[in-house]
């Protein structure tokens, strides 16, 4: 519990046999429930989760690979059914510092925000982020701000917290299932007038390969425009007519 709120952590995992155990061992005591969603990993990720003796940990498996966004949506659904008030997302690769979790969940628990995103650029160790990742994330942040009107700087950071009311207000089954889900979720939140805040989180890199490739930037840009066209049809129609 945190401030009397039930806290769940959703952990999407794909091919995380080596690191998922470290992630689960790092969960703070105030976490009430952890939902690991194994997105049809080809390795022994599920077995590694089953080896965890923490009774708070629940394993859910997709029968086929559906993408990180779909895994998070599944995790949200499970957490909601278990009565979670605040649902944080932490990756299964131990790249999110558990020491930052209180700062991520606190604004939601206090009712000051519906959704909190970690912002790695605000942290003193931001220089540790790979240059290409910083450049790609910066470009996508500019496009996301323009499409949503939200003041966000690190749109691609997956360290987040979502409140129960906001989650129940969102069509989670429509969430983009793969790369681009953070931007798509921000579009859904913005169109419903939900409050989004950012807090500083430490970027953690220990030789793992970045998931963001140059071609992903173009793909994610398409996801952003897709959501914008669906949530703001009048603005989209106007822009097409002006071409």
Coordinates of C-alpha atoms in Angstrom, one line a residue:
X1 CA 0.0 0.0 0.0
X2 CA 1.0 3.6 -0.6
X3 CA -1.0 6.4 1.0
X4 CA -3.8 3.9 1.5
X5 CA -3.8 3.0 -2.2
X6 CA -3.4 -0.6 -3.5
X7 CA -0.3 -0.7 -5.7
X8 CA 0.2 -3.1 -8.6
X9 CA 3.2 -3.4 -10.9
X10 CA 2.8 -4.6 -14.4
X11 CA 5.9 -6.2 -15.9
X12 CA 5.8 -7.0 -19.6
X13 CA 8.5 -9.6 -20.5
X14 CA 9.8 -11.1 -23.7
X15 CA 13.0 -13.1 -23.6
X16 CA 13.9 -12.0 -20.1
X17 CA 15.1 -15.3 -18.6
X18 CA 18.3 -13.8 -17.5
X19 CA 17.0 -10.6 -15.9
X20 CA 13.4 -11.1 -14.8
X21 CA 14.5 -12.7 -11.5
X22 CA 16.5 -9.6 -10.6
X23 CA 13.5 -7.4 -11.5
X24 CA 11.2 -9.3 -9.2
X25 CA 13.7 -9.4 -6.4
X26 CA 13.9 -5.6 -6.5
X27 CA 10.1 -5.0 -5.9
X28 CA 9.7 -2.7 -2.9
X29 CA 7.6 -3.9 0.1
X30 CA 4.8 -1.4 -0.5
X31 CA 3.9 -3.2 -3.8
X32 CA 0.8 -5.3 -3.2
X33 CA 0.6 -7.2 -6.5
X34 CA 3.0 -7.8 -9.4
X35 CA 1.7 -9.1 -12.8
X36 CA 4.3 -10.5 -15.1
X37 CA 3.0 -10.9 -18.6
X38 CA 5.1 -13.3 -20.6
X39 CA 4.5 -12.3 -24.2
X40 CA 5.2 -15.8 -25.6
X41 CA 8.9 -15.7 -24.8
X42 CA 11.0 -18.3 -26.8
X43 CA 13.2 -18.9 -23.7
X44 CA 12.6 -19.9 -20.1
X45 CA 11.2 -16.5 -18.9
X46 CA 8.1 -18.2 -17.5
X47 CA 10.1 -20.8 -15.7
X48 CA 12.2 -18.0 -14.1
X49 CA 9.1 -16.3 -12.9
X50 CA 7.7 -19.5 -11.5
X51 CA 11.0 -19.9 -9.5
X52 CA 10.2 -16.7 -7.7
X53 CA 8.8 -17.4 -4.2
X54 CA 7.2 -14.0 -3.7
X55 CA 3.5 -14.6 -3.2
X56 CA 2.7 -11.1 -4.7
X57 CA 3.9 -12.3 -8.1
X58 CA 1.4 -13.6 -10.7
X59 CA 2.4 -15.0 -14.1
X60 CA 0.2 -14.5 -17.1
X61 CA 1.2 -15.9 -20.5
X62 CA 0.2 -14.9 -24.0
X63 CA -0.1 -18.0 -26.3
X64 CA 1.5 -15.9 -29.1
X65 CA 3.6 -12.8 -29.3
X66 CA 1.4 -9.8 -29.3
X67 CA 3.8 -6.9 -28.5
X68 CA 4.7 -4.9 -25.4
X69 CA 1.7 -2.7 -25.6
X70 CA -0.6 -5.7 -25.7
X71 CA 1.2 -7.2 -22.7
X72 CA 0.8 -4.0 -20.7
X73 CA -2.9 -3.8 -21.6
X74 CA -3.3 -7.4 -20.4
X75 CA -1.5 -6.6 -17.2
X76 CA -3.7 -3.5 -16.6
X77 CA -6.8 -5.7 -16.9
X78 CA -5.5 -8.3 -14.4
X79 CA -4.4 -5.6 -11.9
X80 CA -7.8 -3.9 -12.2
X81 CA -9.6 -7.2 -11.5
X82 CA -7.4 -7.5 -8.3
X83 CA -8.5 -4.1 -7.1
X84 CA -5.4 -2.0 -7.9
X85 CA -5.7 1.7 -7.4
X86 CA -2.4 2.6 -9.0
X87 CA -0.7 0.5 -11.7
X88 CA 2.9 1.1 -12.4
X89 CA 4.8 -0.4 -15.3
X90 CA 8.4 -1.7 -14.9
X91 CA 10.2 -3.5 -17.6
X92 CA 11.4 -7.1 -17.1
X93 CA 15.0 -6.3 -18.0
X94 CA 15.9 -4.5 -14.7
X95 CA 16.4 -1.2 -16.5
X96 CA 14.1 0.7 -14.2
X97 CA 15.4 1.7 -10.8
X98 CA 13.0 0.5 -8.0
X99 CA 14.2 3.5 -5.9
X100 CA 12.3 5.7 -8.4
X101 CA 9.0 3.9 -7.9
X102 CA 7.7 6.1 -5.0
X103 CA 8.2 9.2 -7.1
X104 CA 6.4 7.6 -10.1
X105 CA 3.3 6.4 -8.2
X106 CA 3.0 9.2 -5.6
X107 CA 1.2 11.9 -7.8
X108 CA -1.4 9.3 -8.9
X109 CA -1.9 8.0 -5.3
X110 CA -2.4 11.6 -4.1
X111 CA -4.9 12.3 -6.9
X112 CA -2.7 15.0 -8.5
X113 CA -2.3 13.1 -11.8
X114 CA -4.1 10.4 -13.7
X115 CA -0.9 9.2 -15.4
X116 CA 2.8 9.7 -14.5
X117 CA 5.6 9.2 -16.9
X118 CA 9.3 8.8 -15.9
X119 CA 11.5 11.4 -17.5
X120 CA 15.1 10.3 -18.0
X121 CA 16.2 13.6 -19.4
X122 CA 15.5 15.3 -16.0
X123 CA 17.9 13.0 -14.2
X124 CA 21.5 14.0 -13.5
X125 CA 22.6 10.8 -15.2
X126 CA 20.8 11.5 -18.5
X127 CA 24.1 11.7 -20.3
X128 CA 24.3 7.9 -19.9
X129 CA 21.5 7.4 -22.4
X130 CA 22.8 6.3 -25.9
X131 CA 23.0 9.3 -28.2
X132 CA 20.7 7.7 -30.9
X133 CA 18.2 6.9 -28.3
X134 CA 18.2 10.5 -27.0
X135 CA 17.8 11.8 -30.5
X136 CA 15.0 9.5 -31.5
X137 CA 13.1 10.0 -28.3
X138 CA 13.5 13.8 -28.6
X139 CA 12.0 13.8 -32.1
X140 CA 9.1 11.6 -31.1
X141 CA 8.4 13.9 -28.1
X142 CA 8.1 16.9 -30.4
X143 CA 5.6 15.1 -32.6
X144 CA 3.7 13.7 -29.6
X145 CA 3.4 17.2 -28.0
X146 CA 2.1 18.6 -31.2
X147 CA -0.5 15.9 -31.6
X148 CA -1.7 15.7 -28.0
X149 CA -1.1 19.2 -26.6
X150 CA 0.5 17.5 -23.6
X151 CA 3.7 19.0 -22.1
X152 CA 5.8 15.8 -22.1
X153 CA 9.6 15.5 -22.9
X154 CA 10.4 11.8 -22.6
X155 CA 7.5 10.1 -24.3
X156 CA 9.3 6.8 -24.9
X157 CA 10.1 6.1 -21.2
X158 CA 8.2 3.0 -20.1
X159 CA 8.4 3.7 -16.4
X160 CA 4.9 4.9 -15.7
X161 CA 1.9 4.8 -13.3
X162 CA -1.8 4.9 -14.2
X163 CA -4.7 5.5 -11.9
X164 CA -7.7 3.2 -11.7
X165 CA -10.3 5.8 -12.8
X166 CA -8.2 6.7 -15.9
X167 CA -7.6 3.0 -16.8
X168 CA -11.3 2.3 -16.6
X169 CA -12.0 5.3 -18.9
X170 CA -9.6 4.1 -21.6
X171 CA -10.4 1.6 -24.4
X172 CA -7.3 -0.5 -23.5
X173 CA -8.2 -3.1 -26.1
X174 CA -7.5 -0.4 -28.7
X175 CA -4.0 0.4 -27.4
X176 CA -1.4 0.0 -30.1
X177 CA 0.2 -3.4 -29.3
X178 CA 3.8 -2.8 -30.2
X179 CA 6.4 -0.1 -30.4
X180 CA 4.6 3.2 -30.1
X181 CA 2.2 2.2 -27.4
X182 CA 3.4 5.0 -25.0
X183 CA 2.5 7.6 -27.6
X184 CA -0.8 6.0 -28.4
X185 CA -1.7 5.9 -24.7
X186 CA -0.8 9.6 -24.3
X187 CA -3.1 10.3 -27.2
X188 CA -6.0 8.4 -25.5
X189 CA -5.4 10.2 -22.2
X190 CA -5.2 13.7 -23.8
X191 CA -8.4 13.2 -25.7
X192 CA -10.2 12.4 -22.4
X193 CA -8.8 15.4 -20.6
X194 CA -6.7 13.3 -18.2
X195 CA -3.8 14.9 -16.2
X196 CA -0.4 13.7 -17.2
X197 CA 2.8 14.5 -15.2
X198 CA 6.4 13.6 -15.5
X199 CA 9.0 12.9 -12.8
X200 CA 12.7 12.3 -13.0
X201 CA 13.9 8.7 -13.2
X202 CA 17.4 7.3 -13.5
X203 CA 18.3 5.8 -16.9
X204 CA 19.7 2.4 -16.3
X205 CA 22.0 0.8 -19.0
X206 CA 24.3 -2.2 -18.5
X207 CA 25.1 -3.2 -22.0
X208 CA 21.6 -4.2 -23.0
X209 CA 20.7 -3.5 -26.6
X210 CA 18.4 -0.5 -27.2
X211 CA 15.0 -1.5 -28.4
X212 CA 14.6 1.8 -30.4
X213 CA 15.9 1.5 -34.0
X214 CA 16.0 4.3 -36.6
X215 CA 13.1 2.7 -38.5
X216 CA 11.0 2.5 -35.4
X217 CA 11.0 6.3 -35.2
X218 CA 9.1 6.4 -38.6
X219 CA 6.8 3.6 -37.5
X220 CA 6.0 5.3 -34.2
X221 CA 5.4 8.6 -36.0
X222 CA 2.7 6.8 -37.9
X223 CA 1.1 5.5 -34.7
X224 CA 1.0 9.1 -33.3
X225 CA -0.7 10.4 -36.5
X226 CA -3.1 7.5 -36.5
X227 CA -4.3 8.2 -33.0
X228 CA -4.5 12.0 -33.7
X229 CA -6.7 11.3 -36.7
X230 CA -9.0 9.1 -34.6
X231 CA -9.3 11.4 -31.6
X232 CA -9.3 14.7 -33.5
X233 CA -11.2 14.0 -36.7
X234 CA -12.2 17.7 -37.3
X235 CA -8.6 18.9 -37.0
X236 CA -7.4 16.1 -39.2
X237 CA -10.0 16.7 -41.9
X238 CA -9.2 20.4 -41.9
X239 CA -5.5 19.7 -42.3
X240 CA -6.2 17.4 -45.3
X241 CA -8.4 20.1 -47.0
X242 CA -5.6 22.6 -46.6
X243 CA -3.1 20.5 -48.5

